[in-house]
């Protein structure tokens, strides 16, 4: 008997999801996917409109999962690289947003005369018929998605916000049509045949506007990953065994291929230099601003940028094994994981819809049973009133209006905030991780100290010589030295002989005299002395962890230039503010121990780590999170992107990389660290406003729904007219928006 072993291939993949409008939507998608046999786990992230699925690829395909959730009114976006047709997430989302925008605009255009006729010109001839004509396209053309989605939910025994919107608007609409066509049925019983077209139309417009704002906020969720992927060149130059050059695609590179990298080109994969030398900008991996010299035997990494020289290297890690690919994967997983903080309104939404529907039905039944003479009329009115007054406009507007104003307020103060989650979490921050380069410091080495031999008589000539040599040098620090000459009028001199000495500096010959510019090793190799008066000053500069460049002739040192990445003027005060707020501050850097210690001491940070890799920063954030700390990460480089994605609140400095800004939930435009404490204060004020809005929205429903159901009728004879219910619904929305607008006038 042959035993068949079922082949399994487990995959973990993140897919964008369209159509999510509330927590119950996320729960529906999650439960439908988890119900599939070959899905191990599915977790929907409502904040990023994505779902991370762990599944057996041989038993279930993404296409099947797509079909499953399409049945309940949502869609899974799949990138199909195996066929000619690509299901591009960006194109689909852009088209979806454009369609929604057009529908919202047209619905709003029709809603304006609808409101005016209802409120001001209701006595004009055929007013009800005109309003009927205006409301019909708003509901069933521009707002048809609510009804389509509600029907799909109903087929599976589920309900969400679309269900409530569809029910309340359609009942108000149908009741209005009935009163338009047969007004005498109600008037004969002493009741006014009111119509509620404007309530139905305005509900649709408000909800569509909320969805439009939400889609806009989420539109750039995955752009960071695309920019990371864009760091890799599409084609490279391969050196064949016979020495000839051939251009191939990056995907065709295999291990041990010899690749030629020309000046200005990006390195395609990880490897080891075999011939040639150059300086490579590795800031996207290490975060450090100084380009690293590469000679034979040195390692190079995918995504880093070659500068002036050319070299060949042997490919060692290709495809998904490169350092850049690992960063892309880690950022994707961190972004796709389920958000730890969910909005209160989303939690309540899961039970709000069925509860409201149950109350509406219960009120209808109770009126039929105990309503007496006008039982049917009163039952129908209470049913409509409950559904109209309970329409989730106030709940739907409570969070986005406060967030809109809060985000606007932040932008006015140079703080860009991406979403409500980061605002909600920022006020809880009690630990903050700061990158050094470009965050605490300026991110660019500059000459901080210049020491000239005081016994020189020909300093101006020597300046011309140094200027001429550094103008020929390819070393990145040479630019910093040249920058220090801006205030001086140095002139270029003809150089007879020039040589680059890898790892040490440069040598030049001018008018039969040899000159050297480089590090201490260059001096010792050429037995060049450092005068005593210069030596004492040099020792002090070395203690401050500054990089030193020596300028000498063949006998002794003429001048020394100290370079450092300067601490920003605002950093010290900003860190003090954070510490006064009770926030623990940590500095993590890829730089060496000596430099890290010097910067940490200068700004007053006790906890710091040097020589850290991108993964180390993310692991440190995880460690703090395990200690129940709410962690903020502040950085400006691609190397910070994994840690930014891992942190509870991620903050990018505006003058850093676009990728860091895309991954981060907050961006400080001015790169001023003092803005972080302002962002925390803004978070507190905005969250306070959101809570106030939600409180009033819930109180409104807690009071309004029972009154609409007719609870006061037995005591006072009062039965809420659906027209008043519609006005109350609109008033609740106005109060929420007005409260949110107060944020414009707060000081942070």
XYZ file of C-alpha atoms in Angstrom:
748
model
C 0.000 0.000 0.000
C 1.460 3.329 -1.051
C 1.292 6.113 1.486
C 0.758 9.500 -0.108
C 2.407 12.330 1.812
C 0.642 15.609 1.226
C 3.086 18.270 0.100
C 2.857 21.546 1.962
C 4.398 24.953 1.281
C 3.667 27.440 4.033
C 3.726 31.091 3.041
C 3.293 34.277 5.036
C 2.077 37.142 2.859
C 0.504 40.570 3.286
C -2.278 41.670 0.912
C -3.995 45.080 0.664
C -7.771 44.923 1.272
C -10.304 47.372 -0.163
C -13.755 48.195 1.192
C -12.973 48.162 4.934
C -15.044 50.828 6.696
C -15.212 49.685 10.334
C -14.049 47.096 12.850
C -16.902 44.749 11.975
C -15.689 44.797 8.342
C -12.195 43.776 9.488
C -13.714 41.029 11.646
C -15.764 39.732 8.682
C -12.712 39.457 6.409
C -10.661 37.887 9.213
C -13.303 35.273 10.097
C -13.964 34.338 6.448
C -10.256 33.757 5.766
C -9.650 31.908 9.034
C -12.582 29.623 8.160
C -10.663 28.305 5.124
C -9.013 24.936 5.838
C -5.534 25.745 4.519
C -5.273 29.160 6.199
C -3.245 28.839 9.419
C -3.831 32.420 10.517
C -5.249 35.636 9.070
C -4.928 38.987 10.852
C -6.544 42.121 9.418
C -4.873 45.457 10.115
C -7.711 47.983 9.770
C -5.321 50.947 10.162
C -3.325 49.946 7.062
C -6.202 48.211 5.188
C -4.193 45.021 4.872
C -4.343 41.385 5.924
C -1.387 39.182 6.805
C -2.161 35.553 5.904
C -0.194 32.432 6.768
C -1.358 29.651 4.447
C -0.480 26.460 2.565
C 0.150 27.565 -1.006
C -0.482 24.057 -2.436
C -3.980 23.899 -0.936
C -5.245 27.459 -1.296
C -4.149 30.259 -3.613
C -4.432 34.038 -3.177
C -6.987 33.995 -6.028
C -9.262 31.683 -4.021
C -8.932 33.878 -0.934
C -9.788 36.870 -3.127
C -12.987 35.141 -4.305
C -13.968 34.267 -0.719
C -13.880 37.857 0.548
C -15.374 39.276 -2.658
C -18.517 37.319 -1.732
C -18.996 39.529 1.346
C -18.330 42.847 -0.388
C -14.574 43.367 -0.012
C -11.604 42.754 -2.276
C -8.086 41.383 -1.950
C -5.445 43.042 -4.142
C -2.989 40.561 -5.611
C 0.151 41.298 -7.592
C 0.271 38.623 -10.282
C 3.835 38.398 -11.593
C 3.370 35.050 -13.332
C 0.969 36.286 -16.013
C 1.035 39.235 -18.333
C -1.771 40.920 -16.418
C -0.727 42.675 -13.242
C -3.249 43.423 -10.528
C -1.398 46.573 -9.419
C -2.406 47.683 -5.884
C -1.502 51.305 -6.631
C -3.604 51.443 -9.800
C -6.605 49.744 -8.176
C -6.476 52.025 -5.111
C -6.029 55.130 -7.282
C -9.016 54.163 -9.457
C -11.122 53.345 -6.400
C -10.281 56.736 -4.851
C -11.077 58.582 -8.105
C -14.461 56.846 -8.447
C -15.318 57.563 -4.795
C -14.283 61.210 -5.191
C -16.484 61.697 -8.287
C -19.457 60.020 -6.593
C -19.044 62.147 -3.455
C -18.840 65.395 -5.436
C -21.955 64.584 -7.502
C -23.871 63.435 -4.407
C -22.949 66.683 -2.603
C -24.018 68.787 -5.622
C -27.464 67.163 -5.561
C -27.702 67.317 -1.742
C -27.376 71.131 -1.622
C -30.678 71.934 -3.476
C -32.290 68.987 -1.648
C -31.538 70.611 1.733
C -32.547 74.080 0.522
C -35.931 72.876 -0.737
C -36.565 70.887 2.441
C -35.593 73.655 4.861
C -36.423 76.896 2.976
C -38.507 76.328 -0.163
C -40.763 73.459 0.969
C -43.899 75.347 -0.117
C -43.003 75.495 -3.810
C -45.163 73.440 -6.218
C -44.169 69.780 -6.540
C -41.513 70.172 -3.792
C -41.812 66.532 -2.749
C -41.450 65.281 -6.317
C -38.384 67.478 -6.920
C -36.785 66.189 -3.694
C -37.641 62.618 -4.747
C -35.888 63.208 -8.065
C -32.787 64.640 -6.291
C -32.575 61.974 -3.563
C -32.967 58.945 -5.867
C -29.600 59.252 -7.688
C -27.821 60.148 -4.419
C -28.943 56.864 -2.850
C -29.087 54.417 -5.712
C -26.446 55.703 -8.153
C -23.765 57.528 -6.150
C -24.400 55.655 -2.880
C -25.190 52.251 -4.376
C -22.117 50.625 -2.757
C -23.786 50.826 0.667
C -26.768 48.812 -0.547
C -24.672 46.326 -2.554
C -22.347 45.677 0.401
C -25.252 45.441 2.866
C -26.887 42.773 0.678
C -23.628 40.805 0.440
C -23.262 40.965 4.242
C -26.876 39.844 4.679
C -26.285 36.765 2.483
C -23.731 35.572 5.050
C -25.774 36.582 8.082
C -23.501 39.520 8.892
C -24.073 43.252 9.418
C -21.828 46.317 9.436
C -22.015 50.096 9.122
C -23.123 49.712 5.483
C -26.113 47.701 6.730
C -27.221 50.483 9.076
C -26.675 53.186 6.450
C -28.600 51.168 3.839
C -31.463 50.353 6.222
C -31.913 53.852 7.651
C -31.695 55.643 4.302
C -33.824 53.160 2.357
C -36.580 53.098 4.996
C -36.565 56.910 5.227
C -36.602 57.033 1.420
C -39.407 54.456 0.992
C -41.468 56.096 3.723
C -41.019 59.434 1.926
C -42.046 57.926 -1.420
C -45.135 56.449 0.230
C -46.061 59.856 1.712
C -45.391 61.552 -1.627
C -47.680 59.211 -3.564
C -50.311 58.574 -0.878
C -50.280 61.577 1.515
C -53.990 61.246 2.393
C -53.498 57.934 4.215
C -51.662 59.702 7.070
C -53.468 63.044 6.911
C -56.808 61.220 7.243
C -55.581 59.970 10.623
C -54.606 63.469 11.761
C -50.888 63.004 11.008
C -48.702 65.052 8.689
C -47.359 63.239 5.656
C -43.740 64.337 6.132
C -41.007 63.328 3.732
C -37.383 62.652 4.738
C -35.547 62.745 1.433
C -32.999 65.272 2.737
C -32.173 63.069 5.749
C -31.540 60.054 3.492
C -29.464 62.108 1.022
C -27.348 63.921 3.634
C -26.589 60.663 5.470
C -25.175 59.191 2.256
C -23.098 62.322 1.511
C -21.657 62.492 5.050
C -20.651 58.827 5.088
C -19.133 59.056 1.600
C -17.136 62.124 2.615
C -15.798 60.250 5.650
C -14.773 57.325 3.453
C -13.067 59.696 1.002
C -10.984 61.274 3.784
C -10.069 57.827 5.095
C -8.965 56.592 1.664
C -6.767 59.666 1.185
C -5.058 59.114 4.546
C -4.331 55.477 3.686
C -3.214 56.063 0.084
C 0.548 56.021 0.814
C 0.656 53.014 3.167
C 2.996 50.848 1.115
C 4.966 53.477 -0.835
C 7.960 53.025 1.513
C 8.404 49.420 0.409
C 8.319 50.416 -3.252
C 11.025 53.029 -2.654
C 13.155 50.438 -0.839
C 12.769 48.071 -3.774
C 13.630 50.995 -6.071
C 17.102 51.214 -4.510
C 18.136 48.214 -6.590
C 19.196 48.964 -10.185
C 17.262 47.158 -12.934
C 20.356 46.205 -14.966
C 24.051 45.647 -14.183
C 27.314 45.115 -16.026
C 28.625 41.553 -15.686
C 32.249 40.620 -16.469
C 32.477 37.319 -18.361
C 35.298 34.814 -17.852
C 36.990 36.106 -21.042
C 36.928 39.674 -19.670
C 34.150 40.970 -21.906
C 31.321 43.095 -20.496
C 27.632 42.252 -20.851
C 24.533 44.010 -19.503
C 22.125 41.718 -17.628
C 19.057 42.090 -15.379
C 19.551 42.122 -11.608
C 17.312 39.035 -11.350
C 19.796 37.116 -13.558
C 22.747 37.596 -11.170
C 23.926 34.368 -9.536
C 26.478 33.758 -6.797
C 30.165 34.210 -7.793
C 29.311 36.448 -10.797
C 31.803 39.303 -11.241
C 30.004 42.650 -11.447
C 31.450 45.986 -12.596
C 30.297 49.087 -10.700
C 30.923 52.459 -12.350
C 30.942 55.922 -10.693
C 27.477 56.959 -9.453
C 25.927 53.507 -9.872
C 24.004 51.607 -7.206
C 25.407 48.283 -6.038
C 22.905 45.554 -7.063
C 23.657 42.706 -4.618
C 25.898 41.938 -1.628
C 29.458 40.863 -2.388
C 33.220 41.342 -2.002
C 35.473 43.731 -3.950
C 37.966 41.899 -6.174
C 39.703 44.716 -8.096
C 39.724 48.531 -8.045
C 38.894 50.948 -5.238
C 36.338 53.638 -4.502
C 34.249 55.272 -1.800
C 30.716 53.973 -1.276
C 27.863 55.860 0.353
C 26.396 53.315 2.811
C 24.170 55.785 4.671
C 21.016 53.908 3.593
C 22.309 50.846 5.480
C 24.425 52.283 8.324
C 22.938 55.772 8.609
C 26.429 57.282 8.823
C 27.166 60.239 6.515
C 30.807 59.514 5.679
C 31.328 57.348 2.603
C 33.305 54.148 3.256
C 36.470 53.353 1.320
C 36.335 50.058 -0.583
C 39.449 48.171 -1.658
C 40.014 44.499 -2.568
C 38.570 42.216 0.122
C 36.020 44.769 1.423
C 32.308 43.898 1.581
C 29.711 45.873 -0.410
C 25.905 45.849 0.028
C 22.903 46.083 -2.281
C 21.287 49.525 -2.508
C 24.436 51.449 -1.502
C 25.783 54.053 -3.950
C 29.248 54.064 -5.488
C 30.894 57.477 -5.694
C 33.821 58.473 -7.907
C 35.914 55.331 -8.481
C 35.193 52.073 -10.344
C 35.611 48.531 -9.054
C 34.623 44.931 -9.634
C 33.116 42.659 -7.000
C 32.089 39.023 -6.639
C 28.377 38.444 -5.928
C 27.876 36.568 -2.653
C 24.255 37.152 -1.623
C 21.592 37.621 -4.268
C 17.786 37.948 -4.413
C 16.060 37.739 -1.056
C 19.299 37.088 0.850
C 20.764 40.614 0.539
C 20.813 43.002 3.493
C 18.455 45.354 1.609
C 16.011 42.511 0.874
C 15.996 41.557 4.555
C 15.220 45.166 5.540
C 12.367 45.238 2.983
C 10.942 41.995 4.399
C 11.180 43.140 8.025
C 9.545 46.507 7.284
C 6.758 44.779 5.338
C 6.025 42.400 8.232
C 6.136 45.162 10.865
C 3.791 47.358 8.810
C 1.403 44.502 8.073
C 1.099 43.282 11.668
C -2.138 43.981 13.527
C -2.257 47.409 15.198
C -2.004 47.168 19.015
C -4.368 50.076 19.535
C -7.873 50.038 18.053
C -10.171 53.025 18.040
C -13.035 52.892 20.535
C -15.567 53.540 17.788
C -14.359 50.484 15.864
C -14.722 48.228 18.907
C -18.276 49.427 19.541
C -19.215 49.219 15.855
C -19.129 45.427 15.983
C -22.160 45.370 18.335
C -23.665 48.793 17.575
C -25.274 47.821 14.266
C -27.134 44.672 15.350
C -28.178 46.321 18.647
C -29.725 49.314 16.827
C -31.505 47.015 14.386
C -32.824 44.948 17.287
C -34.072 48.064 19.124
C -35.806 49.341 15.964
C -37.543 45.996 15.436
C -38.425 45.681 19.134
C -39.996 49.158 19.150
C -42.003 48.229 16.036
C -43.298 44.985 17.613
C -44.115 46.637 20.951
C -46.087 49.364 19.189
C -48.025 46.780 17.167
C -48.870 44.822 20.354
C -49.513 47.682 22.784
C -50.028 50.706 20.505
C -53.800 50.836 20.530
C -55.784 52.664 17.856
C -52.866 54.077 15.812
C -50.524 51.145 16.478
C -49.388 50.586 12.880
C -48.690 54.265 12.180
C -46.839 54.753 15.462
C -44.920 51.488 14.981
C -43.735 52.539 11.532
C -42.797 56.049 12.673
C -40.792 54.726 15.634
C -39.009 52.187 13.404
C -37.955 54.923 10.977
C -37.090 57.366 13.794
C -34.810 54.838 15.559
C -32.923 53.966 12.371
C -32.625 57.634 11.309
C -31.568 58.976 14.710
C -29.127 56.091 15.207
C -27.424 56.608 11.868
C -23.697 56.565 12.672
C -22.904 60.065 11.402
C -21.849 61.440 14.787
C -19.909 58.262 15.551
C -18.418 58.272 12.058
C -17.382 61.931 12.277
C -16.164 61.880 15.909
C -12.689 60.591 15.131
C -11.940 61.863 11.584
C -12.957 65.485 12.237
C -10.758 65.728 15.339
C -7.925 64.002 13.484
C -8.301 66.324 10.489
C -8.070 69.435 12.653
C -5.296 67.913 14.775
C -3.268 66.989 11.694
C -3.819 70.484 10.277
C -2.663 72.012 13.541
C 0.418 69.806 13.466
C 1.220 70.811 9.884
C 1.043 74.495 10.857
C 3.720 73.748 13.465
C 5.960 71.665 11.202
C 4.677 68.264 12.394
C 3.248 65.918 9.763
C 1.045 63.159 11.244
C -0.180 60.236 9.141
C -2.961 58.633 11.138
C -5.151 58.572 14.225
C -3.351 55.598 15.725
C -0.057 57.461 16.123
C -1.867 60.452 17.629
C -3.733 58.156 20.005
C -0.546 56.397 21.119
C 1.842 59.388 21.283
C 0.421 60.661 24.569
C 1.364 57.326 26.210
C 5.038 57.437 25.148
C 7.371 56.714 28.078
C 10.506 55.602 26.198
C 12.062 57.220 23.134
C 14.887 55.887 20.946
C 16.921 58.507 19.096
C 19.196 57.850 16.157
C 22.376 59.957 16.348
C 23.307 60.966 12.827
C 20.870 63.423 11.264
C 18.583 63.263 14.285
C 20.595 64.539 17.240
C 23.410 65.734 14.968
C 23.277 67.614 11.649
C 24.185 64.515 9.630
C 27.056 66.059 7.680
C 30.712 66.282 8.818
C 32.068 69.817 9.074
C 35.396 71.312 10.084
C 35.034 72.319 13.736
C 38.672 73.207 14.549
C 41.645 74.323 12.464
C 45.178 74.325 13.892
C 48.016 75.930 11.922
C 51.676 75.897 12.875
C 52.092 79.345 14.445
C 55.678 79.649 13.143
C 54.644 79.645 9.477
C 55.387 82.707 7.335
C 53.845 81.356 4.132
C 50.391 80.316 5.377
C 48.527 81.867 2.414
C 50.640 79.892 -0.072
C 50.127 76.683 1.928
C 46.364 77.285 1.908
C 46.482 77.474 -1.904
C 48.455 74.217 -1.973
C 46.038 72.430 0.376
C 43.043 73.756 -1.567
C 44.539 72.453 -4.827
C 45.266 68.993 -3.377
C 41.829 68.563 -1.779
C 40.174 69.679 -5.026
C 41.789 66.634 -6.700
C 40.984 64.224 -3.868
C 38.059 61.779 -4.119
C 37.820 61.335 -0.345
C 34.418 62.519 1.042
C 36.122 64.339 3.927
C 37.995 66.463 1.386
C 34.700 68.224 0.629
C 34.371 69.207 4.281
C 37.899 70.677 4.248
C 37.127 72.538 1.025
C 33.990 73.871 2.681
C 36.129 75.530 5.352
C 37.825 77.611 2.624
C 34.621 79.410 1.651
C 35.532 82.518 3.611
C 39.129 82.480 2.290
C 40.205 83.353 -1.232
C 42.239 80.225 -2.026
C 43.576 79.651 -5.542
C 44.342 76.459 -7.397
C 48.019 75.686 -8.113
C 49.318 73.273 -10.753
C 50.142 69.864 -9.270
C 53.080 67.989 -10.849
C 52.316 64.600 -9.320
C 49.233 63.317 -7.474
C 48.569 59.908 -5.898
C 45.738 58.442 -3.870
C 46.993 56.220 -1.025
C 44.080 53.877 -0.076
C 43.154 53.941 3.602
C 45.592 56.742 4.410
C 45.119 59.849 2.278
C 46.760 61.533 -0.701
C 50.232 62.572 -1.825
C 51.060 65.463 -4.165
C 54.206 67.085 -5.541
C 54.273 70.821 -6.197
C 57.426 72.698 -7.247
C 59.643 69.745 -6.246
C 58.176 69.681 -2.724
C 56.158 66.703 -1.446
C 52.906 67.316 0.420
C 50.662 64.886 2.289
C 47.006 65.154 3.340
C 45.557 62.290 5.366
C 45.454 60.427 8.660
C 48.086 59.670 11.326
C 49.119 56.436 9.597
C 50.139 58.453 6.521
C 52.403 60.574 8.744
C 54.061 57.601 10.448
C 54.655 55.799 7.113
C 56.523 58.865 5.836
C 58.236 59.687 9.168
C 56.617 63.098 9.383
C 56.742 64.828 12.774
C 53.959 66.649 14.595
C 55.269 69.854 16.255
C 54.850 69.903 20.055
C 52.630 73.006 20.027
C 50.241 71.199 17.643
C 50.496 67.796 19.365
C 48.941 68.991 22.666
C 45.924 70.438 20.861
C 45.586 67.274 18.762
C 45.358 65.105 21.891
C 42.427 67.180 23.190
C 40.606 66.904 19.866
C 41.099 63.106 19.832
C 39.528 62.915 23.308
C 36.456 64.628 21.847
C 36.188 61.778 19.279
C 36.768 64.103 16.327
C 38.128 62.923 12.962
C 41.530 64.533 12.230
C 43.056 65.345 8.844
C 46.749 66.292 8.768
C 48.388 68.548 6.172
C 52.166 68.233 5.974
C 55.213 68.543 3.763
C 57.904 65.842 3.837
C 59.325 67.132 7.149
C 56.546 68.180 9.522
C 52.832 68.870 9.940
C 51.735 72.334 8.831
C 48.059 72.176 9.835
C 45.429 69.914 11.383
C 41.694 69.947 10.606
C 39.226 68.450 13.093
C 35.936 67.246 11.639
C 32.770 66.244 13.420
C 29.093 65.788 12.833
C 27.856 68.757 14.883
C 25.087 68.383 17.446
C 22.054 70.447 16.389
C 21.494 73.619 18.391
C 18.014 72.456 19.423
C 18.954 68.902 20.467
C 20.148 69.530 24.037
C 17.081 71.570 25.076
C 14.730 69.167 23.250
C 16.111 66.134 25.091
C 15.811 67.975 28.403
C 12.120 68.660 27.631
C 11.491 64.977 26.921
C 13.205 63.959 30.156
C 11.107 66.489 32.110
C 7.988 64.802 30.682
C 9.191 61.606 32.369
C 10.233 59.968 29.093
C 13.304 57.700 29.149
C 15.724 58.676 26.353
C 18.017 56.261 24.500
C 20.531 56.945 21.719
C 21.374 54.180 19.237
C 23.975 54.707 16.512
C 26.023 52.773 13.988
C 28.989 54.996 14.859
C 31.907 53.954 17.081
C 31.867 53.862 20.890
C 34.070 56.935 21.360
C 31.949 59.199 19.141
C 28.693 57.859 20.593
C 29.878 58.539 24.147
C 30.958 62.090 23.301
C 27.595 62.959 21.693
C 25.583 61.282 24.483
C 27.460 63.219 27.163
C 27.009 66.497 25.305
C 23.218 66.155 25.042
C 22.676 64.570 28.466
C 21.680 61.024 27.460
C 22.823 58.333 29.895
C 21.606 55.306 27.915
C 23.281 54.795 24.556
C 24.528 52.013 22.255
C 27.231 52.225 19.589
C 28.013 50.045 16.536
C 24.346 49.088 16.095
C 22.929 47.516 12.926
C 19.386 48.234 11.609
C 18.150 44.954 13.140
C 19.719 45.861 16.521
C 17.625 49.028 16.735
C 14.411 47.112 16.015
C 15.328 44.412 18.549
C 16.012 47.080 21.180
C 12.572 48.587 20.525
C 11.053 45.080 20.931
C 12.916 44.619 24.209
C 11.498 47.874 25.612
C 8.006 46.892 24.419
C 8.304 43.583 26.305
C 8.948 45.684 29.420
C 5.489 47.241 28.800
C 6.933 50.537 27.598
C 5.258 52.610 24.866
C 8.197 53.178 22.528
C 8.823 56.027 20.094
C 11.599 55.758 17.523
C 13.113 58.872 15.960
C 15.345 58.510 12.903
C 16.134 59.853 9.450
C 17.787 57.083 7.459
C 16.790 53.949 5.589
C 18.721 52.046 8.254
C 16.144 53.289 10.774
C 13.136 52.079 8.742
C 12.859 48.643 10.400
C 12.999 50.147 13.910
C 10.551 52.882 12.864
C 8.095 50.247 11.687
C 8.558 48.237 14.910
C 8.022 51.158 17.332
C 4.613 52.080 18.753
C 5.118 55.638 17.464
C 7.596 56.269 14.631
C 8.960 59.756 14.002
C 11.137 60.726 11.029
C 13.257 63.847 10.718
C 12.211 65.742 7.594
C 15.664 66.252 6.107
C 16.317 62.491 6.127
C 15.444 59.820 3.576
C 12.030 59.635 1.882
C 11.784 56.001 2.955
C 12.178 56.842 6.658
C 9.461 59.477 6.236
C 7.157 56.988 4.481
C 7.577 54.302 7.141
C 7.185 56.772 10.019
C 3.768 57.812 11.278
C 5.046 61.322 12.126
C 7.547 63.542 10.323
C 9.259 66.604 11.801
C 9.680 68.887 8.769
C 12.294 71.183 10.281
C 14.423 68.374 11.827
C 14.048 70.213 15.147
C 13.872 67.687 18.009
C 11.919 70.118 20.201
C 8.937 69.449 17.906
C 8.618 65.961 19.425
C 7.399 67.306 22.768
C 4.975 69.529 20.812
C 3.734 66.445 18.949
C 3.093 64.682 22.270
C 1.141 67.702 23.563
C -0.854 67.809 20.321
C -1.559 64.097 20.756
C -2.970 64.682 24.249
C -5.237 67.508 23.119
C -6.468 65.673 20.024
C -7.177 62.403 21.832
C -9.015 64.375 24.502
C -11.185 65.928 21.759
C -11.808 62.516 20.149
C -12.954 61.128 23.505
C -15.247 64.136 24.027
C -16.721 63.617 20.555
C -17.279 59.910 21.135
C -18.789 60.596 24.564
C -21.337 63.015 23.125
C -22.029 60.723 20.165
C -22.753 57.819 22.513
C -24.771 59.965 24.913
C -26.761 61.237 21.948
C -27.564 57.649 20.950
C -28.247 56.523 24.519
C -30.793 59.332 24.929
C -32.028 59.661 21.344
C -32.712 55.994 20.527
C -35.082 55.336 23.486
C -36.947 58.608 22.767
C -37.209 57.659 19.082
C -38.539 54.250 20.127
C -41.353 56.027 22.018
C -40.335 55.597 25.656
C -41.806 59.042 26.533
C -45.174 58.400 24.886
C -46.794 56.661 27.865
C -45.733 59.538 30.194
C -46.124 62.649 28.058
C -47.861 61.556 24.880
C -44.731 62.590 22.931
C -43.692 60.509 19.927
C -40.589 61.630 18.088
C -41.287 62.542 14.502
C -38.671 61.140 12.064
C -38.239 64.711 10.758
C -37.072 65.814 14.218
C -34.970 62.640 14.439
C -33.272 63.654 11.171
C -32.651 67.172 12.518
C -31.286 65.723 15.776
C -28.960 63.478 13.795
C -27.677 66.480 11.826
C -27.315 68.515 15.042
C -25.234 65.767 16.662
C -22.885 65.847 13.681
C -22.619 69.656 13.820
C -21.790 69.551 17.552
C -19.044 66.999 16.938
C -17.503 69.078 14.128
C -17.744 72.299 16.173
C -16.003 70.648 19.116
C -13.244 69.411 16.807
C -12.710 72.901 15.385
C -11.731 74.126 18.858
C -8.411 72.348 18.335
C -7.447 75.081 15.855
C -7.078 77.568 18.686
C -5.057 75.529 21.213
C -1.406 76.258 21.927
C 1.184 73.492 21.742
